[in-house]
PDB file of C-alpha atoms in Angstrom:
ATOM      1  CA  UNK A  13       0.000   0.000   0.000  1.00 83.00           C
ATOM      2  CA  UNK A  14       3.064   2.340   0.793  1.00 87.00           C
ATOM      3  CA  UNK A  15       4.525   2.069  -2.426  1.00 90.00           C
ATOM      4  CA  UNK A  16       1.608   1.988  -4.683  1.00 94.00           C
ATOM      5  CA  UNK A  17      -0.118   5.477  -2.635  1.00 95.00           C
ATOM      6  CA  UNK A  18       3.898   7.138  -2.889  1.00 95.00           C
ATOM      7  CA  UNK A  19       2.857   6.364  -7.102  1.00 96.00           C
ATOM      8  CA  UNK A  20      -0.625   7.544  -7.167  1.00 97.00           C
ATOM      9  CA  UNK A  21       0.503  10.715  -5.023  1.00 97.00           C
ATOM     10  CA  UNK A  22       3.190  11.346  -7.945  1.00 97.00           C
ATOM     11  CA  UNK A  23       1.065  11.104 -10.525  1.00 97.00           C
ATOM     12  CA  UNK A  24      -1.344  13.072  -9.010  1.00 97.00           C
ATOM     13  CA  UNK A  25       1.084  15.813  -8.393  1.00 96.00           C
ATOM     14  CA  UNK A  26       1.586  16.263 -11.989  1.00 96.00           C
ATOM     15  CA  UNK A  27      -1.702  15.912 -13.273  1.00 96.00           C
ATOM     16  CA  UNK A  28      -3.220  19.019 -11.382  1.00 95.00           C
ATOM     17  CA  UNK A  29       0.110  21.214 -12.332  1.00 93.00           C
ATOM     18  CA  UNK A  30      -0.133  25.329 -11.416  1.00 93.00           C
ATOM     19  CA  UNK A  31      -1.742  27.118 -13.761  1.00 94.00           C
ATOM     20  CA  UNK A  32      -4.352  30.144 -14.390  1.00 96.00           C
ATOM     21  CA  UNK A  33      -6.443  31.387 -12.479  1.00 97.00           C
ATOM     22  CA  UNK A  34      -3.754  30.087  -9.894  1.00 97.00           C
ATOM     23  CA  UNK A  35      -6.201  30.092  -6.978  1.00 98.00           C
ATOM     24  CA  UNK A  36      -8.540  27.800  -8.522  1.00 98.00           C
ATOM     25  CA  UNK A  37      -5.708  25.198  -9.035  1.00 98.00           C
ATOM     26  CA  UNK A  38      -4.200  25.903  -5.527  1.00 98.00           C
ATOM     27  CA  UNK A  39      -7.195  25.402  -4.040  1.00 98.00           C
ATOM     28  CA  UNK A  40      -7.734  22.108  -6.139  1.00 98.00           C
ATOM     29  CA  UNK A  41      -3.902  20.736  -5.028  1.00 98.00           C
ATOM     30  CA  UNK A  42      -4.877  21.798  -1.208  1.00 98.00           C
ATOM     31  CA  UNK A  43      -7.440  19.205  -1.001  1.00 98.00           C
ATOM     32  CA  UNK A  44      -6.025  16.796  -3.422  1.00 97.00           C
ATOM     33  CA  UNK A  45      -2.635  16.559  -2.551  1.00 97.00           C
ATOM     34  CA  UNK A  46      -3.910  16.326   1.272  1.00 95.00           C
ATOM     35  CA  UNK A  47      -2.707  12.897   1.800  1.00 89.00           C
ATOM     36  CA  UNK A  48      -5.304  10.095   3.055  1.00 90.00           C
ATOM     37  CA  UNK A  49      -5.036   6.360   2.822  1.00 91.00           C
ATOM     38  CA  UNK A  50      -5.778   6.501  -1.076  1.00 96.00           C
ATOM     39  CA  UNK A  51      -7.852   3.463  -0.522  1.00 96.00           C
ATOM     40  CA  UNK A  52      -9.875   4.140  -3.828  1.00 97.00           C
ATOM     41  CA  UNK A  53      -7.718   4.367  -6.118  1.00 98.00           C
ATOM     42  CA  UNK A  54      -5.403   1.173  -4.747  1.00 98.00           C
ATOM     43  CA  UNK A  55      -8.284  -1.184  -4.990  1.00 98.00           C
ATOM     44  CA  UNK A  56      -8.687  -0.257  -8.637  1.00 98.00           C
ATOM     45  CA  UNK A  57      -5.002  -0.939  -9.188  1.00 98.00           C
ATOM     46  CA  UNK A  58      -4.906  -4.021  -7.478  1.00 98.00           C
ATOM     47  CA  UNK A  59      -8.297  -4.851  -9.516  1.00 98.00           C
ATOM     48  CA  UNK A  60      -6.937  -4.444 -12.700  1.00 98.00           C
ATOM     49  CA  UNK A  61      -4.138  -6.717 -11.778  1.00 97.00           C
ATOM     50  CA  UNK A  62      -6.288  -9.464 -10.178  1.00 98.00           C
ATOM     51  CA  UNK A  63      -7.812  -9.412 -13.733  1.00 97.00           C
ATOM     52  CA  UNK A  64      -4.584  -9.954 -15.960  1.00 96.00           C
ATOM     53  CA  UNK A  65      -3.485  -6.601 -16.614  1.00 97.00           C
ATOM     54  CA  UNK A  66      -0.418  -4.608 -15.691  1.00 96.00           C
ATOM     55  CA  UNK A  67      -1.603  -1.955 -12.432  1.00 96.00           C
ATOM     56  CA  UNK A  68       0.075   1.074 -14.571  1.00 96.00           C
ATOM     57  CA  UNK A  69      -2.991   0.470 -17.160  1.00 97.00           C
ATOM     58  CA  UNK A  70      -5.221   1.943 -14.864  1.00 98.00           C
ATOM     59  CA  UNK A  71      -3.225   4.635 -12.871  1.00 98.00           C
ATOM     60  CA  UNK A  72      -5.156   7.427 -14.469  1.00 98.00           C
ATOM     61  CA  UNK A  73      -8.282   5.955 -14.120  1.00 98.00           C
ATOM     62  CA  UNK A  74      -7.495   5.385 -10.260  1.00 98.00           C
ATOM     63  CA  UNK A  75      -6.264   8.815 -10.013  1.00 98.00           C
ATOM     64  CA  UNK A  76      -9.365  10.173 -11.576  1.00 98.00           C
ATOM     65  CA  UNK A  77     -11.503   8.239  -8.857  1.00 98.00           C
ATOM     66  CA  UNK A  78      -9.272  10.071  -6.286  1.00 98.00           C
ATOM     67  CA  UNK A  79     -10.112  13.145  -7.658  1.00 98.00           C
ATOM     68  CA  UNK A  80     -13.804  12.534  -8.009  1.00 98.00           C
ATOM     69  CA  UNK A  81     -13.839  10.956  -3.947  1.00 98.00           C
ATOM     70  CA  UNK A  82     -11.738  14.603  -2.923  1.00 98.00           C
ATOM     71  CA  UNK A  83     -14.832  16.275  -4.676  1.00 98.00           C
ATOM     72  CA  UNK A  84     -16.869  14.362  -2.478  1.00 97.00           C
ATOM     73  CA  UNK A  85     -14.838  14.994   0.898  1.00 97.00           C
ATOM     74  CA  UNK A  86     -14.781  19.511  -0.445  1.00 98.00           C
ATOM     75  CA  UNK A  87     -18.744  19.721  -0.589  1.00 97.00           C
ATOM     76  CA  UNK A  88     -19.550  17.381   2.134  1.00 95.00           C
ATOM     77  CA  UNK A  89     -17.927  19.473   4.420  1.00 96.00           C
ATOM     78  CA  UNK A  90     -19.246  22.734   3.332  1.00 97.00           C
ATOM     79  CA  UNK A  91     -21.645  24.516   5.707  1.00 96.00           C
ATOM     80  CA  UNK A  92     -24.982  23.830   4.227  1.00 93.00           C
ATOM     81  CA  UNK A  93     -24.103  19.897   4.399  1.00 93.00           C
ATOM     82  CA  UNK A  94     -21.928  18.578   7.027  1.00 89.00           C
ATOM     83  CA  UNK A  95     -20.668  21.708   8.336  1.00 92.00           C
ATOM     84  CA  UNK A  96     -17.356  20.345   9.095  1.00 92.00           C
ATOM     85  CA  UNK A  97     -14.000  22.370  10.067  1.00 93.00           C
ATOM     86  CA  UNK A  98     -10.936  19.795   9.221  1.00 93.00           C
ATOM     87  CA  UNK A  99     -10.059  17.367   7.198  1.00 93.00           C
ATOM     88  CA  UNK A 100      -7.247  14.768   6.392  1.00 90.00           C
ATOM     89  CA  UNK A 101      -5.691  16.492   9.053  1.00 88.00           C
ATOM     90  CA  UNK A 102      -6.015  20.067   8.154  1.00 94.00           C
ATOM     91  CA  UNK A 103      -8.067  22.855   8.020  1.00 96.00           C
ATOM     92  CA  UNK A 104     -11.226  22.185   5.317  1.00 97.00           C
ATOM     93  CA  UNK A 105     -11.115  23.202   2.237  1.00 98.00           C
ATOM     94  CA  UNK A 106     -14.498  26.291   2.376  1.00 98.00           C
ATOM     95  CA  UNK A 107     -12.287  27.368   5.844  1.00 97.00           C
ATOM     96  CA  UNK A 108      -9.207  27.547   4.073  1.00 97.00           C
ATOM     97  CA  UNK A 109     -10.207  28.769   0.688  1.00 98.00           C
ATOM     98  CA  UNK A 110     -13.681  30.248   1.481  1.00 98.00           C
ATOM     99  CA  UNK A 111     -17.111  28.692   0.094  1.00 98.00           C
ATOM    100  CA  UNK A 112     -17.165  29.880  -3.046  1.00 98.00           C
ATOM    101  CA  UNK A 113     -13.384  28.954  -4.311  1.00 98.00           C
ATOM    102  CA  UNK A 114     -13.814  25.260  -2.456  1.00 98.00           C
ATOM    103  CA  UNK A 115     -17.065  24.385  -4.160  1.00 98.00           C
ATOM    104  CA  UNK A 116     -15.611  25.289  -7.527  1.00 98.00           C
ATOM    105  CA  UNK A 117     -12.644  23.557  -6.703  1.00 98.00           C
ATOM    106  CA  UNK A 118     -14.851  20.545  -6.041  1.00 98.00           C
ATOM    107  CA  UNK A 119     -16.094  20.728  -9.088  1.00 98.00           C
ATOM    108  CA  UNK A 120     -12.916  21.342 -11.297  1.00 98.00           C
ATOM    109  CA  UNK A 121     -11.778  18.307  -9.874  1.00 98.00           C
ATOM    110  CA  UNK A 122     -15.209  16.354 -10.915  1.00 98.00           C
ATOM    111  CA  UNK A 123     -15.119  17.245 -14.446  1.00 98.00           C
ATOM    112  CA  UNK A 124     -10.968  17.340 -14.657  1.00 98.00           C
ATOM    113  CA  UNK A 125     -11.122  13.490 -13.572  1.00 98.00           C
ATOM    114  CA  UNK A 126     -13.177  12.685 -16.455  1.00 98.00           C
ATOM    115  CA  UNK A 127     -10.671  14.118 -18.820  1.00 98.00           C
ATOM    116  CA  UNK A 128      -7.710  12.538 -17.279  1.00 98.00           C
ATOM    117  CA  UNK A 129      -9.470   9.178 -18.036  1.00 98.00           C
ATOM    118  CA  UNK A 130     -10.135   9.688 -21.529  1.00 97.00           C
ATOM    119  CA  UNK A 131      -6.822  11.783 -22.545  1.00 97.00           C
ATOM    120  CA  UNK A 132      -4.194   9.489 -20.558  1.00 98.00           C
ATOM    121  CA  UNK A 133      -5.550   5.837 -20.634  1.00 98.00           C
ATOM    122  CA  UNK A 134      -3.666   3.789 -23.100  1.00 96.00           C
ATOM    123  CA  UNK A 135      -3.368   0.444 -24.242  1.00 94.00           C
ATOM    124  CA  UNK A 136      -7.037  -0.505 -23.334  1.00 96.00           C
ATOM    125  CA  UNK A 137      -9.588  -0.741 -26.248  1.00 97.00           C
ATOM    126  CA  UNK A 138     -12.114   2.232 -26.207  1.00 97.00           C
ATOM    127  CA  UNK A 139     -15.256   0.008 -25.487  1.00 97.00           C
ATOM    128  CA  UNK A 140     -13.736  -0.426 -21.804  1.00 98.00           C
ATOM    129  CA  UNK A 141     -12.357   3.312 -21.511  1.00 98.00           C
ATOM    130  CA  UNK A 142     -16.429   4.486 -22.127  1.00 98.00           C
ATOM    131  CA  UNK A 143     -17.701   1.491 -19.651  1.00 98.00           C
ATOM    132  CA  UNK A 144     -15.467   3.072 -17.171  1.00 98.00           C
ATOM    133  CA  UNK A 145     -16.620   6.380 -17.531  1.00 98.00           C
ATOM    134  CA  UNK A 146     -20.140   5.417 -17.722  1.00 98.00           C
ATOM    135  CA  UNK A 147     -19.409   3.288 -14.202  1.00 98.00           C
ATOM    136  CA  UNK A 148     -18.025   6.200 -12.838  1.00 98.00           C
ATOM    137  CA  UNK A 149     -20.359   9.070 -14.311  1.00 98.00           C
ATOM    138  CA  UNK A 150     -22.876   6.546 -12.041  1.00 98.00           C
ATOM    139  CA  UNK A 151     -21.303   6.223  -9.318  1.00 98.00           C
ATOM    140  CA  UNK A 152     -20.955  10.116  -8.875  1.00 97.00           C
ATOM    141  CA  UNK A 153     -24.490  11.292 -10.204  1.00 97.00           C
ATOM    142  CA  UNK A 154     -28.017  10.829  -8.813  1.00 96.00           C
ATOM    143  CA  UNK A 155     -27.872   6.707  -8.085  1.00 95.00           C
ATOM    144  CA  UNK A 156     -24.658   7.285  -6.202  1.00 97.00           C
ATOM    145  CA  UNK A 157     -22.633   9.752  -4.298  1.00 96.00           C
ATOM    146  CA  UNK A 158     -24.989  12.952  -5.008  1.00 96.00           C
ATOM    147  CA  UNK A 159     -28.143  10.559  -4.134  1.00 96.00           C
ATOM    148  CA  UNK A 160     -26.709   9.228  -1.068  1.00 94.00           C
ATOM    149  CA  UNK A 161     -26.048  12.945   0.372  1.00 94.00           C
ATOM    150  CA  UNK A 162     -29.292  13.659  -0.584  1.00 94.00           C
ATOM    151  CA  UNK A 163     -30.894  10.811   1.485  1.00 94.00           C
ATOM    152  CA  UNK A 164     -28.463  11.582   4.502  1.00 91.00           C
ATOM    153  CA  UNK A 165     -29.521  14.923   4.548  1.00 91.00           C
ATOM    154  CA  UNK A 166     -32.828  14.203   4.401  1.00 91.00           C
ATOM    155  CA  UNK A 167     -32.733  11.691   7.096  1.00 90.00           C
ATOM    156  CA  UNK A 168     -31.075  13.872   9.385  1.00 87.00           C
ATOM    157  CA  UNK A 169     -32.575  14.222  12.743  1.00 85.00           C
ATOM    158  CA  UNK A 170     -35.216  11.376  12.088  1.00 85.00           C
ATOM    159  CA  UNK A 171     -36.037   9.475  15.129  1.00 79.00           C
ATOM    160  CA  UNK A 172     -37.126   6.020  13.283  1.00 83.00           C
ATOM    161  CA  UNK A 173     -34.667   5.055  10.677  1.00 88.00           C
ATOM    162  CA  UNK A 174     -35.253   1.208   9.321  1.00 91.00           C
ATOM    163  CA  UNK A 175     -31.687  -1.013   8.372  1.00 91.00           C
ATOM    164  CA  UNK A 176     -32.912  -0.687   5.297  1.00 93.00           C
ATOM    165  CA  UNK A 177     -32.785   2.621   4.806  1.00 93.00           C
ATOM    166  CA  UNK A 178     -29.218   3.025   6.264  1.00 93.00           C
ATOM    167  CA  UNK A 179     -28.090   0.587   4.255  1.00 94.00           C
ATOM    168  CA  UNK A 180     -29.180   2.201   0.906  1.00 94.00           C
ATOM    169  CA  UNK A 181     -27.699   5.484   2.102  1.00 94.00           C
ATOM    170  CA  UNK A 182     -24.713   4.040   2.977  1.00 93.00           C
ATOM    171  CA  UNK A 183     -24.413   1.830  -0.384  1.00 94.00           C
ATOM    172  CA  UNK A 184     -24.952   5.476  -2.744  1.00 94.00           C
ATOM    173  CA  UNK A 185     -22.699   7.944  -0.720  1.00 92.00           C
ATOM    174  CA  UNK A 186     -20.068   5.853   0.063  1.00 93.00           C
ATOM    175  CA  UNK A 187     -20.458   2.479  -1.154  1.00 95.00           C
ATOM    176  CA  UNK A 188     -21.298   3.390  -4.859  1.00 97.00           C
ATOM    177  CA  UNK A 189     -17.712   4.719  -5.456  1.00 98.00           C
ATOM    178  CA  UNK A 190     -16.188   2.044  -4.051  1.00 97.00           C
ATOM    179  CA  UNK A 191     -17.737  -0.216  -5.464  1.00 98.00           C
ATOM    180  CA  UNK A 192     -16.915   1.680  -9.151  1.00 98.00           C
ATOM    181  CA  UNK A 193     -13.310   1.431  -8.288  1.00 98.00           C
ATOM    182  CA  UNK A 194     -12.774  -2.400  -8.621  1.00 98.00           C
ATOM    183  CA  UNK A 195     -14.831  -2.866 -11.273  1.00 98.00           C
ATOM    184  CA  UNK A 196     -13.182  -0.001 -13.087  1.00 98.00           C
ATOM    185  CA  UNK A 197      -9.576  -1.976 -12.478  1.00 98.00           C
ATOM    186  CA  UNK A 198     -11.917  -4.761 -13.596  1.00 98.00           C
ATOM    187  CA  UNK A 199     -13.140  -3.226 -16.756  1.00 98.00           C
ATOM    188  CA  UNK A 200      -9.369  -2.316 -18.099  1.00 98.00           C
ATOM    189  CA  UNK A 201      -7.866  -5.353 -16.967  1.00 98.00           C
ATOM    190  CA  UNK A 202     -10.475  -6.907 -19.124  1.00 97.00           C
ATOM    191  CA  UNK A 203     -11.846  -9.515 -16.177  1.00 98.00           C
ATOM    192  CA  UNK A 204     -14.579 -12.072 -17.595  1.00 97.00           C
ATOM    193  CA  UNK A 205     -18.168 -11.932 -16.468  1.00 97.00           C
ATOM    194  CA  UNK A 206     -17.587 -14.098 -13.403  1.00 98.00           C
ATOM    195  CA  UNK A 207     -14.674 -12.474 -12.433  1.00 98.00           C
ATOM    196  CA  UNK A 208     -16.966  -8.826 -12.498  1.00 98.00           C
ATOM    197  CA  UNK A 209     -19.355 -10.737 -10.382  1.00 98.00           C
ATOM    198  CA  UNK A 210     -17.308 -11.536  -7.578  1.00 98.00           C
ATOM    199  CA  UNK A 211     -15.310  -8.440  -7.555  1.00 98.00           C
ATOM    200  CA  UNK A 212     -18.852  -6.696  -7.632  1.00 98.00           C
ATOM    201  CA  UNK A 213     -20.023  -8.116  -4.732  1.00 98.00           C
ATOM    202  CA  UNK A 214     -17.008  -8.083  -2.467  1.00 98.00           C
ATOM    203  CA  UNK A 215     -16.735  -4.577  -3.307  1.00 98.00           C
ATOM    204  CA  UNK A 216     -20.314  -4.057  -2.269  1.00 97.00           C
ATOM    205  CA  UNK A 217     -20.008  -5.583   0.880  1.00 97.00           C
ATOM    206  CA  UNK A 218     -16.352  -3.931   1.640  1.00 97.00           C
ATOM    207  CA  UNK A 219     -17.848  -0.119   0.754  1.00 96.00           C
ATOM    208  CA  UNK A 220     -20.850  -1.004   3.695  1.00 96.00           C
ATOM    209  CA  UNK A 221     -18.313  -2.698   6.152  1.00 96.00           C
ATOM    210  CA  UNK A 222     -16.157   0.906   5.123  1.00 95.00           C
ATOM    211  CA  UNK A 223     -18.763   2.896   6.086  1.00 94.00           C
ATOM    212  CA  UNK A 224     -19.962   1.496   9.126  1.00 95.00           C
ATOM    213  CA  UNK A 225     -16.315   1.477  10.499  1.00 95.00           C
ATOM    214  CA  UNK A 226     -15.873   5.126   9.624  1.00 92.00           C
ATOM    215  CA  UNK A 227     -19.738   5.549  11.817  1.00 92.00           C
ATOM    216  CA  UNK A 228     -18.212   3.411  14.473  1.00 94.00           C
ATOM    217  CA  UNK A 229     -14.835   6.074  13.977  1.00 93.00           C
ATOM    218  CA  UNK A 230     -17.204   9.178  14.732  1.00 89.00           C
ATOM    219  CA  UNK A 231     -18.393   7.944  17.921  1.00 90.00           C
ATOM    220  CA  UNK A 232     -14.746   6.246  19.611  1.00 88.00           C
ATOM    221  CA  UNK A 233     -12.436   8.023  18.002  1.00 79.00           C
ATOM    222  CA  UNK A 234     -10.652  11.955  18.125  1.00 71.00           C
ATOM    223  CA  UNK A 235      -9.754  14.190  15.505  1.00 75.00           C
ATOM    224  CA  UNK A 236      -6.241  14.087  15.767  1.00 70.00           C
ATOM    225  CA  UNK A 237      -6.071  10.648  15.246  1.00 69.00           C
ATOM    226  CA  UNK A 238      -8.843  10.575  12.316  1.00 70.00           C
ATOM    227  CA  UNK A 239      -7.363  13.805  10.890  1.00 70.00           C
ATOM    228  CA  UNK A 240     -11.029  15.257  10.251  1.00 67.00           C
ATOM    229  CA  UNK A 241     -14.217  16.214  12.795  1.00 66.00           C
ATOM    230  CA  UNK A 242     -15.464  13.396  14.962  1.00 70.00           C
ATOM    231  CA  UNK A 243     -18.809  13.595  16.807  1.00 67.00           C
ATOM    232  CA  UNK A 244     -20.558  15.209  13.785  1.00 67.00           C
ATOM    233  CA  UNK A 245     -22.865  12.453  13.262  1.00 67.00           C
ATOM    234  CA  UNK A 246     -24.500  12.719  16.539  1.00 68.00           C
ATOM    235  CA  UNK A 247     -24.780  16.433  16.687  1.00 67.00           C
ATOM    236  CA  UNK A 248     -26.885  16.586  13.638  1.00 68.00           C
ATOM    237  CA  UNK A 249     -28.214  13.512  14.396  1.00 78.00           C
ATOM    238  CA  UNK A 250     -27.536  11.698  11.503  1.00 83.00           C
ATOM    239  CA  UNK A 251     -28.883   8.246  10.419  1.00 85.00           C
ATOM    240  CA  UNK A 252     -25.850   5.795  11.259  1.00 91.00           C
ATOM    241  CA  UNK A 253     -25.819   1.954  12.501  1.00 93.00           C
ATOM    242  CA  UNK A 254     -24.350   2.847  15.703  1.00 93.00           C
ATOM    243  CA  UNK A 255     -27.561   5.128  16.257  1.00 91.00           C
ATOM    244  CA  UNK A 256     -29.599   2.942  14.832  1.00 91.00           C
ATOM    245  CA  UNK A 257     -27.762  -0.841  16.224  1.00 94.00           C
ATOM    246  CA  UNK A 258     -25.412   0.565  18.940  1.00 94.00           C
ATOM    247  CA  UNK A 259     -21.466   0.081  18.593  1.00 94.00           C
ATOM    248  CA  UNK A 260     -21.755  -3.611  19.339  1.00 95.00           C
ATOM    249  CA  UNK A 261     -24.389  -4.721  16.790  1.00 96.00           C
ATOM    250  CA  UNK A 262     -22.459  -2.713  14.157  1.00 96.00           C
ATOM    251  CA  UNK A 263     -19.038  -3.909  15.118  1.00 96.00           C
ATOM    252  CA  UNK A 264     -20.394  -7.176  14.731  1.00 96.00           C
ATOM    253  CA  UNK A 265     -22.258  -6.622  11.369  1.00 97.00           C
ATOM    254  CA  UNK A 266     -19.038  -4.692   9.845  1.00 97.00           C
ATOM    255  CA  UNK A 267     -16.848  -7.882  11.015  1.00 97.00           C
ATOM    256  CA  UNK A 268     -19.403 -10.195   9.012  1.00 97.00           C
ATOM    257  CA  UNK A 269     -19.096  -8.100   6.039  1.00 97.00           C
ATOM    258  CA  UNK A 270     -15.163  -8.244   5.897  1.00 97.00           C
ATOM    259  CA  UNK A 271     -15.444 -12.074   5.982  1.00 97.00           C
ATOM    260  CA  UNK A 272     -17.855 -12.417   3.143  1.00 98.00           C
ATOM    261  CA  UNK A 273     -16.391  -9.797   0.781  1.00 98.00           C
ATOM    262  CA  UNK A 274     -13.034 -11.768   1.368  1.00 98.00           C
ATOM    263  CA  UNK A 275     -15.098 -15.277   0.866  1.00 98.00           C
ATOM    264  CA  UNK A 276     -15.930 -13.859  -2.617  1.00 98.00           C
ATOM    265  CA  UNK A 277     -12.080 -13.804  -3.621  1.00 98.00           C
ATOM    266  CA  UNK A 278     -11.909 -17.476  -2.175  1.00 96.00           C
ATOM    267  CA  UNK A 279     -11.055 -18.753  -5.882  1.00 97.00           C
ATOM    268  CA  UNK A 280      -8.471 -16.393  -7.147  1.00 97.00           C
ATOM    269  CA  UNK A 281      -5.985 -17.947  -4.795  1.00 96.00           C
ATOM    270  CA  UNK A 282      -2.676 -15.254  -4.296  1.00 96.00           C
ATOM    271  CA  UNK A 283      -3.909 -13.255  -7.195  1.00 95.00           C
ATOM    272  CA  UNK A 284      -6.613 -11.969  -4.332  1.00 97.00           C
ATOM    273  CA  UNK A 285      -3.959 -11.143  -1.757  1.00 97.00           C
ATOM    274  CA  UNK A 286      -4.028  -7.170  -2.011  1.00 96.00           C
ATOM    275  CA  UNK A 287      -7.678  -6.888  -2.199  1.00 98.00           C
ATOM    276  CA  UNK A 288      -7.601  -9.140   0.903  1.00 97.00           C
ATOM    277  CA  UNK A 289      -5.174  -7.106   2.324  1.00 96.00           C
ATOM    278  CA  UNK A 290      -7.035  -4.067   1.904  1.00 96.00           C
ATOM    279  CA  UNK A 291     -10.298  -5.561   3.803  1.00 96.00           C
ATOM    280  CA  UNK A 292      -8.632  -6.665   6.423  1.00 96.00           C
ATOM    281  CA  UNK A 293      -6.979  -3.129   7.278  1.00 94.00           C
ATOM    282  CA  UNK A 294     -10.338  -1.391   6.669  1.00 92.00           C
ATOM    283  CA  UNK A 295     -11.767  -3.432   9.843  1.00 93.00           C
ATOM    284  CA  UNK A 296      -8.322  -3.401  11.767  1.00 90.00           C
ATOM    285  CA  UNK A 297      -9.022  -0.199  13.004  1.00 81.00           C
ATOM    286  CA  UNK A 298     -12.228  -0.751  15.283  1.00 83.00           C
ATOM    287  CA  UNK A 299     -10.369  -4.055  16.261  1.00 73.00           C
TER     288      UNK A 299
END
């Protein structure tokens, strides 16, 4: 994970270079070039390898999912959603850069990831590059990340909040990208049908299991040692499993999901190891 975050911090580095207007781009680098585990974009590396291809096939495509996830992580923590003050460590990006500059920064870095996919992916027939950008384009929009801030919003402060319901929040704004990042390493390492299956549904079940973690986070853990605002969730009363199942129920439900994403990569033998890797440190820290 060291090595292949140092690369997709590189590349990132030079595909968001200075230019005019300089404060747009500064603000855009702030925020990208933050740090954070990079989680995203390494399970779409080790995807594409898992399905036959070399990992530098996808790098823009998993840089482009970085940049799309930052997006995510800007406008969530403006004032009129999450209201949050810090993140990865530092100060957010509306406290640094004021509102208007971070949302637009947000945005640059929404539409600029769709151009890094098309302009720097090589090798990889065009049919795949388009599937990727339509999996993406999804995984952003109305069905995913947008939708799921949407319901969370909407749910905020709601006394009666089924599983159900949590779960399908949870599975758009957090799960949806997640989930688009292995089966974009899937797409361009050109996996086979079953192959998209089973890296479908482990990523499904890893992107809940991530978000119920990061819930568990907001209630046990401090800023300093999450690097953004903790306690948010239960100040605005948001719809979350500990709310809803208390921190034992959901420890125990995250646990479950760990073991059956990693039962879904059962057949691929070493080829799996990474992406096992990965789900094991995502429940390692509530352990």
């Amino acid at each position: 994970m060291g090595s292949r975050r140092a690369r997709i911090d590189a590349t990132l580095e030079s595909l968001i270079a200075l230019e005019e207007p300089r404060v747009l781009f500064e603000a855009m680098r702030y925020s990208l070039l933050a740090g954070g585990k990079r989680l995203r974009p390494i399970l779409c590396l080790a995807a594409c390898e898992l399905s036959g291809a070399r990992a530098e096939v996808a790098l823009p495509t998993a840089c482009a999912i970085e940049m799309i996830h930052t997006m995510s992580l800007i406008h969530d923590d403006l004032p009129a959603m999450d209201d949050a003050d810090c993140r990865r460590g530092r100060l957010a990006s509306h406290k640094m850069h004021g509102e208007a500059l971070a949302i637009l920064a947000g945005d640059s870095l929404l539409a600029h990831s769709f151009e890094v996919i098309a302009r720097h992916t090589s090798g990889v027939p065009a049919k795949r590059i388009l599937a990727v950008i339509a999996e993406l384009g999804r995984a952003a929009g109305p069905r995913g990340l947008a939708g799921g801030q949407v319901e969370d919003l909407t749910h905020e402060g709601k006394r009666c909040v089924s599983v159900e319901t949590l779960e399908d929040i949870h599975h758009r704004k957090t799960g949806a990208l997640l989930t688009a990042s292995v089966l974009s390493g899937a797409l361009l390492g050109g996996a086979d049908g079953p192959t998209k299956g089973r890296l479908r549904r482990y990523a499904e079940r890893l992107g809940l299991a991530f978000q119920i973690v990061d819930d568990i986070l907001d209630v046990t853990s401090t800023c300093e040692a999450l690097g953004k605002s903790v306690g948010r969730d239960a100040s605005a009363q948001k719809a979350t499993y500990p709310r809803v199942l208390g921190l034992a129920e959901s420890t125990r439900l995250a646990e479950a999901l760990i073991a059956d994403a990693k039962d879904e990569l059962g057949c691929f033998g070493e080829r799996a190891a990474p992406l096992v890797a990965l789900a094991e440190s995502t429940i390692a820290a509530i352990r």
